[in-house]
Tab-separated table of C-alpha atoms and ligand atoms in Angstrom:
chain	number	residue	atom	x	y	z
A	1	UNK	CA	0.042	0.036	0.111
A	2	UNK	CA	2.789	2.364	0.756
A	3	UNK	CA	4.344	2.177	-2.744
A	4	UNK	CA	1.154	2.797	-4.562
A	5	UNK	CA	0.546	5.836	-2.286
A	6	UNK	CA	4.077	7.062	-2.727
A	7	UNK	CA	3.574	6.991	-6.603
A	8	UNK	CA	0.136	8.758	-6.021
A	9	UNK	CA	2.108	11.156	-3.889
A	10	UNK	CA	4.038	12.391	-6.795
A	11	UNK	CA	0.885	14.059	-8.255
A	12	UNK	CA	-0.342	15.561	-5.140
A	13	UNK	CA	2.790	16.324	-3.140
A	14	UNK	CA	5.395	18.266	-5.145
A	15	UNK	CA	6.749	20.222	-2.315
A	16	UNK	CA	5.668	21.704	1.121
A	17	UNK	CA	3.405	24.279	-0.452
A	18	UNK	CA	1.213	21.506	-2.160
A	19	UNK	CA	0.860	19.746	1.310
A	20	UNK	CA	-0.291	23.024	2.783
A	21	UNK	CA	-2.776	23.647	-0.037
A	22	UNK	CA	-4.361	20.169	0.335
A	23	UNK	CA	-4.609	20.392	4.132
A	24	UNK	CA	-6.061	23.899	3.957
A	25	UNK	CA	-8.546	22.815	1.620
A	26	UNK	CA	-9.663	20.040	3.862
A	27	UNK	CA	-10.034	22.533	6.637
A	28	UNK	CA	-12.229	24.529	4.348
A	29	UNK	CA	-14.364	21.647	3.323
A	30	UNK	CA	-14.936	20.858	7.112
A	31	UNK	CA	-16.457	24.263	7.324
A	32	UNK	CA	-13.567	25.891	9.492
A	33	UNK	CA	-13.848	29.648	9.932
A	34	UNK	CA	-10.261	29.894	11.582
A	35	UNK	CA	-7.255	28.194	10.183
A	36	UNK	CA	-3.845	28.475	11.742
A	37	UNK	CA	-0.771	27.393	9.908
A	38	UNK	CA	2.590	26.667	11.622
A	39	UNK	CA	5.614	25.978	9.413
A	40	UNK	CA	9.138	25.069	10.565
A	41	UNK	CA	12.126	25.113	8.198
A	42	UNK	CA	10.054	25.915	5.114
A	43	UNK	CA	7.772	22.975	5.886
A	44	UNK	CA	10.652	20.437	5.609
A	45	UNK	CA	10.593	19.918	9.310
A	46	UNK	CA	6.953	20.592	10.264
A	47	UNK	CA	3.717	21.719	8.600
A	48	UNK	CA	0.824	22.164	11.221
A	49	UNK	CA	-2.617	23.020	10.210
A	50	UNK	CA	-5.160	23.690	12.957
A	51	UNK	CA	-8.814	24.315	12.185
A	52	UNK	CA	-12.050	24.905	14.085
A	53	UNK	CA	-14.110	22.785	11.578
A	54	UNK	CA	-16.492	19.866	12.111
A	55	UNK	CA	-13.907	17.442	13.062
A	56	UNK	CA	-13.527	13.699	12.427
A	57	UNK	CA	-15.171	10.986	14.432
A	58	UNK	CA	-12.864	8.599	16.291
A	59	UNK	CA	-14.048	5.488	14.268
A	60	UNK	CA	-13.221	7.532	11.008
A	61	UNK	CA	-9.840	8.642	11.803
A	62	UNK	CA	-8.089	5.540	10.472
A	63	UNK	CA	-10.215	5.611	7.303
A	64	UNK	CA	-9.307	9.313	6.628
A	65	UNK	CA	-5.721	8.160	6.217
A	66	UNK	CA	-6.501	5.327	3.669
A	67	UNK	CA	-6.353	5.817	-0.018
A	68	UNK	CA	-9.586	6.701	-1.821
A	69	UNK	CA	-11.493	7.263	1.361
A	70	UNK	CA	-13.419	10.409	1.057
A	71	UNK	CA	-16.488	11.492	2.923
A	72	UNK	CA	-17.408	13.897	0.234
A	73	UNK	CA	-18.555	12.113	-2.863
A	74	UNK	CA	-20.798	9.179	-2.570
A	75	UNK	CA	-22.560	9.059	-5.975
A	76	UNK	CA	-21.912	9.960	-9.489
A	77	UNK	CA	-24.377	12.724	-9.169
A	78	UNK	CA	-22.294	14.102	-6.390
A	79	UNK	CA	-19.321	14.021	-8.588
A	80	UNK	CA	-21.312	16.420	-11.082
A	81	UNK	CA	-22.394	18.916	-8.554
A	82	UNK	CA	-19.285	18.983	-6.554
A	83	UNK	CA	-18.701	22.172	-4.540
A	84	UNK	CA	-16.147	20.760	-2.027
A	85	UNK	CA	-12.502	21.386	-2.623
A	86	UNK	CA	-11.353	17.833	-2.258
A	87	UNK	CA	-13.060	14.809	-3.620
A	88	UNK	CA	-10.419	12.109	-4.517
A	89	UNK	CA	-9.625	10.925	-1.239
A	90	UNK	CA	-5.921	10.768	-2.090
A	91	UNK	CA	-4.228	13.641	-0.184
A	92	UNK	CA	-3.917	12.239	3.345
A	93	UNK	CA	-2.989	8.727	2.150
A	94	UNK	CA	-0.359	10.235	-0.132
A	95	UNK	CA	1.094	12.736	2.469
A	96	UNK	CA	1.274	9.998	5.033
A	97	UNK	CA	3.399	7.834	2.581
A	98	UNK	CA	6.103	10.428	2.433
A	99	UNK	CA	6.131	11.980	5.821
A	100	UNK	CA	5.127	11.465	9.547
A	101	UNK	CA	1.578	12.344	9.765
A	102	UNK	CA	-0.349	12.866	12.859
A	103	UNK	CA	-4.084	13.527	12.791
A	104	UNK	CA	-5.813	14.812	15.958
A	105	UNK	CA	-9.517	15.683	16.036
A	106	UNK	CA	-12.685	16.099	17.970
A	107	UNK	CA	-16.154	16.542	16.468
A	108	UNK	CA	-18.451	18.706	18.433
A	109	UNK	CA	-20.653	15.764	19.441
A	110	UNK	CA	-17.832	13.671	20.827
A	111	UNK	CA	-16.614	14.475	24.344
A	112	UNK	CA	-12.894	13.547	23.912
A	113	UNK	CA	-10.277	14.083	21.160
A	114	UNK	CA	-8.386	11.256	19.552
A	115	UNK	CA	-5.037	11.123	17.697
A	116	UNK	CA	-4.032	8.957	14.952
A	117	UNK	CA	-0.859	8.268	13.069
A	118	UNK	CA	0.196	5.774	10.299
A	119	UNK	CA	3.205	3.602	11.163
A	120	UNK	CA	5.508	0.983	9.926
A	121	UNK	CA	5.599	-0.735	6.475
A	122	UNK	CA	1.879	-1.470	6.520
A	123	UNK	CA	0.853	1.772	7.539
A	124	UNK	CA	-1.129	0.607	10.454
A	125	UNK	CA	-2.868	3.269	12.122
A	126	UNK	CA	-2.519	3.821	15.934
A	127	UNK	CA	-5.096	5.586	17.864
A	128	UNK	CA	-4.438	7.449	21.174
A	129	UNK	CA	-6.589	9.698	23.289
A	130	UNK	CA	-5.618	13.464	23.077
A	131	UNK	CA	-6.669	16.919	24.083
A	132	UNK	CA	-8.102	19.157	21.404
A	133	UNK	CA	-11.035	21.626	21.167
A	134	UNK	CA	-13.617	20.952	18.294
A	135	UNK	CA	-11.796	20.916	15.105
A	136	UNK	CA	-8.847	19.224	13.522
A	137	UNK	CA	-5.063	19.418	13.621
A	138	UNK	CA	-2.863	17.898	10.998
A	139	UNK	CA	0.867	17.577	11.677
A	140	UNK	CA	3.190	16.632	8.881
A	141	UNK	CA	6.678	16.023	10.100
A	142	UNK	CA	9.963	15.314	8.148
A	143	UNK	CA	8.522	15.644	4.648
A	144	UNK	CA	10.133	13.269	2.049
A	145	UNK	CA	12.269	11.561	4.848
A	146	UNK	CA	11.798	8.343	3.051
A	147	UNK	CA	12.164	9.492	-0.508
A	148	UNK	CA	15.617	11.172	-0.687
A	149	UNK	CA	15.361	11.862	-4.575
A	150	UNK	CA	12.285	14.093	-3.898
A	151	UNK	CA	13.791	15.695	-0.732
A	152	UNK	CA	16.629	16.732	-3.001
A	153	UNK	CA	14.273	18.879	-4.962
A	154	UNK	CA	13.447	21.030	-1.996
A	155	UNK	CA	14.922	24.457	-2.224
A	156	UNK	CA	15.912	26.636	0.696
A	157	UNK	CA	13.710	27.156	3.633
A	158	UNK	CA	13.065	30.675	2.466
A	159	UNK	CA	11.906	29.679	-0.971
A	160	UNK	CA	9.817	26.944	0.165
A	161	UNK	CA	8.206	29.099	2.709
A	162	UNK	CA	7.710	31.733	-0.104
A	163	UNK	CA	5.628	29.171	-1.969
A	164	UNK	CA	3.565	28.430	1.137
A	165	UNK	CA	2.853	32.066	1.632
A	166	UNK	CA	1.723	32.438	-1.895
A	167	UNK	CA	-0.622	29.336	-1.532
A	168	UNK	CA	-2.021	30.971	1.562
A	169	UNK	CA	-2.433	34.253	-0.165
A	170	UNK	CA	-4.284	32.816	-2.951
A	171	UNK	CA	-6.674	30.898	-0.831
A	172	UNK	CA	-7.294	33.737	1.712
A	173	UNK	CA	-8.374	35.705	-1.460
A	174	UNK	CA	-11.023	33.120	-2.020
A	175	UNK	CA	-12.320	32.985	1.533
A	176	UNK	CA	-12.672	36.483	3.087
A	177	UNK	CA	-14.970	34.890	5.813
A	178	UNK	CA	-12.079	32.847	7.237
A	179	UNK	CA	-9.438	34.002	9.836
A	180	UNK	CA	-6.016	33.045	8.757
A	181	UNK	CA	-2.731	33.012	10.670
A	182	UNK	CA	0.469	31.962	9.217
A	183	UNK	CA	3.775	31.595	11.350
A	184	UNK	CA	7.261	30.548	10.367
A	185	UNK	CA	9.756	29.138	12.943
A	186	UNK	CA	7.384	30.287	15.736
A	187	UNK	CA	7.076	33.872	14.382
A	188	UNK	CA	3.773	35.120	13.069
A	189	UNK	CA	4.196	36.363	9.407
A	190	UNK	CA	0.692	36.960	8.271
A	191	UNK	CA	-2.670	37.484	9.797
A	192	UNK	CA	-5.881	38.035	7.644
A	193	UNK	CA	-8.884	38.713	9.801
A	194	UNK	CA	-12.348	37.520	8.622
A	195	UNK	CA	-13.737	40.270	6.497
A	196	UNK	CA	-17.452	40.627	5.854
A	197	UNK	CA	-17.856	44.258	4.883
A	198	UNK	CA	-16.611	45.451	1.488
A	199	UNK	CA	-14.304	47.789	3.357
A	200	UNK	CA	-12.733	45.054	5.328
A	201	UNK	CA	-12.325	43.038	2.007
A	202	UNK	CA	-10.498	46.012	0.565
A	203	UNK	CA	-8.235	45.815	3.446
A	204	UNK	CA	-7.449	42.166	2.994
A	205	UNK	CA	-7.034	42.766	-0.728
A	206	UNK	CA	-4.534	45.570	-0.016
A	207	UNK	CA	-2.504	43.463	2.397
A	208	UNK	CA	-2.251	40.643	0.081
A	209	UNK	CA	-1.884	42.298	-3.272
A	210	UNK	CA	-0.329	45.688	-2.338
A	211	UNK	CA	-1.476	49.296	-1.891
A	212	UNK	CA	-0.377	49.904	-5.468
A	213	UNK	CA	-2.742	47.244	-6.823
A	214	UNK	CA	-5.593	48.509	-4.778
A	215	UNK	CA	-5.140	52.104	-6.009
A	216	UNK	CA	-4.996	51.085	-9.725
A	217	UNK	CA	-7.723	48.413	-9.332
A	218	UNK	CA	-11.198	48.812	-10.760
A	219	UNK	CA	-14.039	46.810	-9.118
A	220	UNK	CA	-16.141	44.844	-11.489
A	221	UNK	CA	-19.304	42.844	-10.910
A	222	UNK	CA	-21.803	41.507	-13.578
A	223	UNK	CA	-24.226	38.687	-13.711
A	224	UNK	CA	-25.925	37.369	-16.676
A	225	UNK	CA	-27.629	34.092	-17.854
A	226	UNK	CA	-26.445	32.250	-14.714
A	227	UNK	CA	-22.707	33.431	-14.992
A	228	UNK	CA	-21.346	35.862	-12.685
A	229	UNK	CA	-17.937	37.640	-12.549
A	230	UNK	CA	-16.811	39.934	-9.939
A	231	UNK	CA	-13.465	41.111	-8.473
A	232	UNK	CA	-10.831	43.679	-9.170
A	233	UNK	CA	-9.134	44.445	-12.345
A	234	UNK	CA	-6.140	46.820	-12.964
A	235	UNK	CA	-6.412	49.153	-15.987
A	236	UNK	CA	-3.641	49.026	-18.661
A	237	UNK	CA	-2.219	52.197	-17.140
A	238	UNK	CA	-1.747	50.555	-13.917
A	239	UNK	CA	-0.762	47.149	-15.128
A	240	UNK	CA	2.841	47.643	-14.111
A	241	UNK	CA	1.763	48.237	-10.576
A	242	UNK	CA	1.707	44.604	-9.451
A	243	UNK	CA	2.569	42.454	-12.450
A	244	UNK	CA	2.603	39.177	-10.410
A	245	UNK	CA	-1.094	39.721	-9.092
A	246	UNK	CA	-2.971	37.547	-11.404
A	247	UNK	CA	-5.516	35.434	-9.556
A	248	UNK	CA	-8.638	33.747	-10.879
A	249	UNK	CA	-11.275	31.677	-9.166
A	250	UNK	CA	-13.849	29.439	-10.574
A	251	UNK	CA	-16.655	28.600	-8.085
A	252	UNK	CA	-14.203	29.383	-5.280
A	253	UNK	CA	-11.350	27.424	-6.425
A	254	UNK	CA	-8.168	29.053	-7.639
A	255	UNK	CA	-7.458	28.389	-11.126
A	256	UNK	CA	-4.857	29.001	-13.750
A	257	UNK	CA	-6.992	28.493	-16.837
A	258	UNK	CA	-5.995	29.121	-20.400
A	259	UNK	CA	-9.652	30.105	-21.383
A	260	UNK	CA	-9.903	32.718	-18.562
A	261	UNK	CA	-6.549	34.130	-19.202
A	262	UNK	CA	-7.213	34.455	-22.891
A	263	UNK	CA	-10.506	36.214	-22.248
A	264	UNK	CA	-8.856	38.737	-19.745
A	265	UNK	CA	-5.962	39.330	-22.015
A	266	UNK	CA	-8.189	39.998	-25.028
A	267	UNK	CA	-10.170	42.444	-22.972
A	268	UNK	CA	-6.854	44.419	-22.462
A	269	UNK	CA	-6.495	44.153	-26.104
A	270	UNK	CA	-3.955	46.472	-27.754
A	271	UNK	CA	-3.898	48.691	-24.644
A	272	UNK	CA	-1.660	46.740	-22.641
A	273	UNK	CA	2.125	47.215	-23.337
A	274	UNK	CA	3.826	44.291	-24.905
A	275	UNK	CA	5.870	43.402	-21.936
A	276	UNK	CA	3.028	43.598	-19.413
A	277	UNK	CA	0.307	41.042	-18.623
A	278	UNK	CA	-2.195	42.959	-16.413
A	279	UNK	CA	-3.161	42.412	-12.889
A	280	UNK	CA	-6.284	41.142	-11.566
A	281	UNK	CA	-8.208	39.132	-8.843
A	282	UNK	CA	-11.391	37.707	-10.530
A	283	UNK	CA	-14.068	35.420	-9.468
A	284	UNK	CA	-16.293	33.464	-11.814
A	285	UNK	CA	-19.264	31.754	-10.657
A	286	UNK	CA	-21.619	29.406	-12.471
A	287	UNK	CA	-23.606	26.378	-11.994
A	288	UNK	CA	-21.276	23.516	-11.030
A	289	UNK	CA	-22.819	21.247	-13.467
A	290	UNK	CA	-21.372	23.447	-16.225
A	291	UNK	CA	-17.734	22.937	-15.162
A	292	UNK	CA	-15.560	19.876	-14.999
A	293	UNK	CA	-12.959	20.320	-12.305
A	294	UNK	CA	-11.746	16.757	-12.699
A	295	UNK	CA	-9.381	17.491	-15.678
A	296	UNK	CA	-6.042	17.854	-13.851
A	297	UNK	CA	-4.733	16.017	-10.738
A	298	UNK	CA	-3.563	19.395	-9.170
A	299	UNK	CA	-6.928	20.803	-10.067
A	300	UNK	CA	-5.595	24.001	-11.602
A	301	UNK	CA	-7.575	23.437	-14.879
A	302	UNK	CA	-11.075	23.268	-15.595
A	303	UNK	CA	-13.361	22.381	-18.657
A	304	UNK	CA	-16.477	24.334	-19.317
A	305	UNK	CA	-19.418	22.808	-20.926
A	306	UNK	CA	-20.043	25.956	-22.792
A	307	UNK	CA	-16.429	27.325	-23.325
A	308	UNK	CA	-17.291	29.804	-25.923
A	309	UNK	CA	-20.072	31.406	-23.873
A	310	UNK	CA	-17.942	31.643	-20.747
A	311	UNK	CA	-15.037	33.164	-22.739
A	312	UNK	CA	-17.228	35.793	-24.405
A	313	UNK	CA	-18.985	36.636	-21.041
A	314	UNK	CA	-15.584	37.482	-19.378
A	315	UNK	CA	-14.311	39.274	-22.301
A	316	UNK	CA	-17.538	41.424	-22.628
A	317	UNK	CA	-17.706	42.318	-18.897
A	318	UNK	CA	-14.059	43.423	-18.862
A	319	UNK	CA	-14.045	45.152	-22.175
A	320	UNK	CA	-17.180	47.133	-21.172
A	321	UNK	CA	-15.789	48.074	-17.799
A	322	UNK	CA	-12.678	49.341	-19.383
A	323	UNK	CA	-14.492	51.385	-22.003
A	324	UNK	CA	-16.471	53.052	-19.196
A	325	UNK	CA	-13.459	53.664	-17.042
A	326	UNK	CA	-11.389	55.382	-19.727
A	327	UNK	CA	-14.151	57.221	-21.465
B	1	LIG	P1	-10.539	14.345	0.116
B	1	LIG	O1	-10.325	15.859	0.609
B	1	LIG	O2	-10.327	14.308	-1.322
B	1	LIG	O3	-11.898	13.847	0.489
B	1	LIG	P2	-8.245	13.747	1.787
B	1	LIG	O4	-7.247	12.587	1.585
B	1	LIG	O5	-7.829	15.023	1.556
B	1	LIG	O6	-9.394	13.529	0.668
B	1	LIG	O7	-9.007	13.681	3.162
B	1	LIG	C1	-9.723	12.367	3.492
B	1	LIG	C2	-10.827	12.567	4.450
B	1	LIG	O8	-10.356	13.006	5.660
B	1	LIG	C3	-11.812	13.739	3.803
B	1	LIG	O9	-12.842	13.217	3.108
B	1	LIG	C4	-12.448	14.139	5.311
B	1	LIG	O10	-13.556	13.270	5.617
B	1	LIG	C5	-11.335	13.833	6.299
B	1	LIG	N1	-10.668	15.115	6.598
B	1	LIG	C6	-9.457	15.526	6.207
B	1	LIG	N2	-9.037	16.562	6.728
B	1	LIG	C7	-10.015	17.067	7.509
B	1	LIG	C8	-10.321	18.111	8.433
B	1	LIG	N3	-9.212	19.169	8.552
B	1	LIG	N4	-11.390	18.234	9.065
B	1	LIG	C9	-12.394	17.230	9.025
B	1	LIG	N5	-12.243	16.220	8.194
B	1	LIG	C10	-11.025	16.003	7.525
B	2	LIG	MG1	-8.600	16.865	0.477
């Protein structure tokens, strides 16, 4: 079982940041409103994610660590209307095959917390009583300790932490309603407080994307035929302000999709200087049945049922906003 999981881990677990992404997504799927992330040595030594989500019942702890165990999809219909971030049941099994994974959890309805860890060649799960408020803590220690080839690909702590920081920024931009704390080597590096009012959202946006982006950004929002696009978009004149701010989300998932990027690029048209790419934080929302998120294992790409329609909608909303802003 361990070998199969290690092979699968190659797809899910590239580097510490990919572990952080999977674990955060699990916390969000569990309905957490507060997520604390502790990193030691760029994640090579420790990745600890603590949430206040729904928790995992004692008799489901062992199952959560096994491959293809997901509590999120039980029918084919589910798979088509999927709104949760995870659905393959691969992440925890993959991670526990290349690191020492400890899972501590308490659901609200259970009076005591339990801790599980997978051990030995057969990955037998050992359960011990623990102390923990309602929610879950995942600890990943010594990532790639048993796969030296993979460990060699890890960069400096600073670089790996930079990737983690980026993952947290991107996800924090998709969940304004969640409190985030990120620490590195015991020191708090980021804190994004839950933001419900638009003014608080602007504050988070500014903290994550920079004040230059905020100043140059145009707020857009449009809904038509079941498609909704909203977010912030920097005019061509401000595109140099934050060239690396290019975040797109589809139904709350961060995506780097060719079709989306193409539509955005086309809306900028000739106005964008050749060496700039624009800057944006844009959210597309549509009926989940209209999107297939199962295209890529890392879940960065989507396939739209009506690709042309989606493309033209995005292009038109942005092109119109641009016309209005510069006229
Ligand atoms: P997936 O997210 O694709 O279902 P994972 O391997 O990431 O698969 O997680 C396996 C299962 O463990 C999940 O389906 C969920 O039931 C449980 N789980 C993992 N992390 C958490 C968490 N932070 N809170 C509650 N349940 C969790
Ligand atoms: Mg998951």
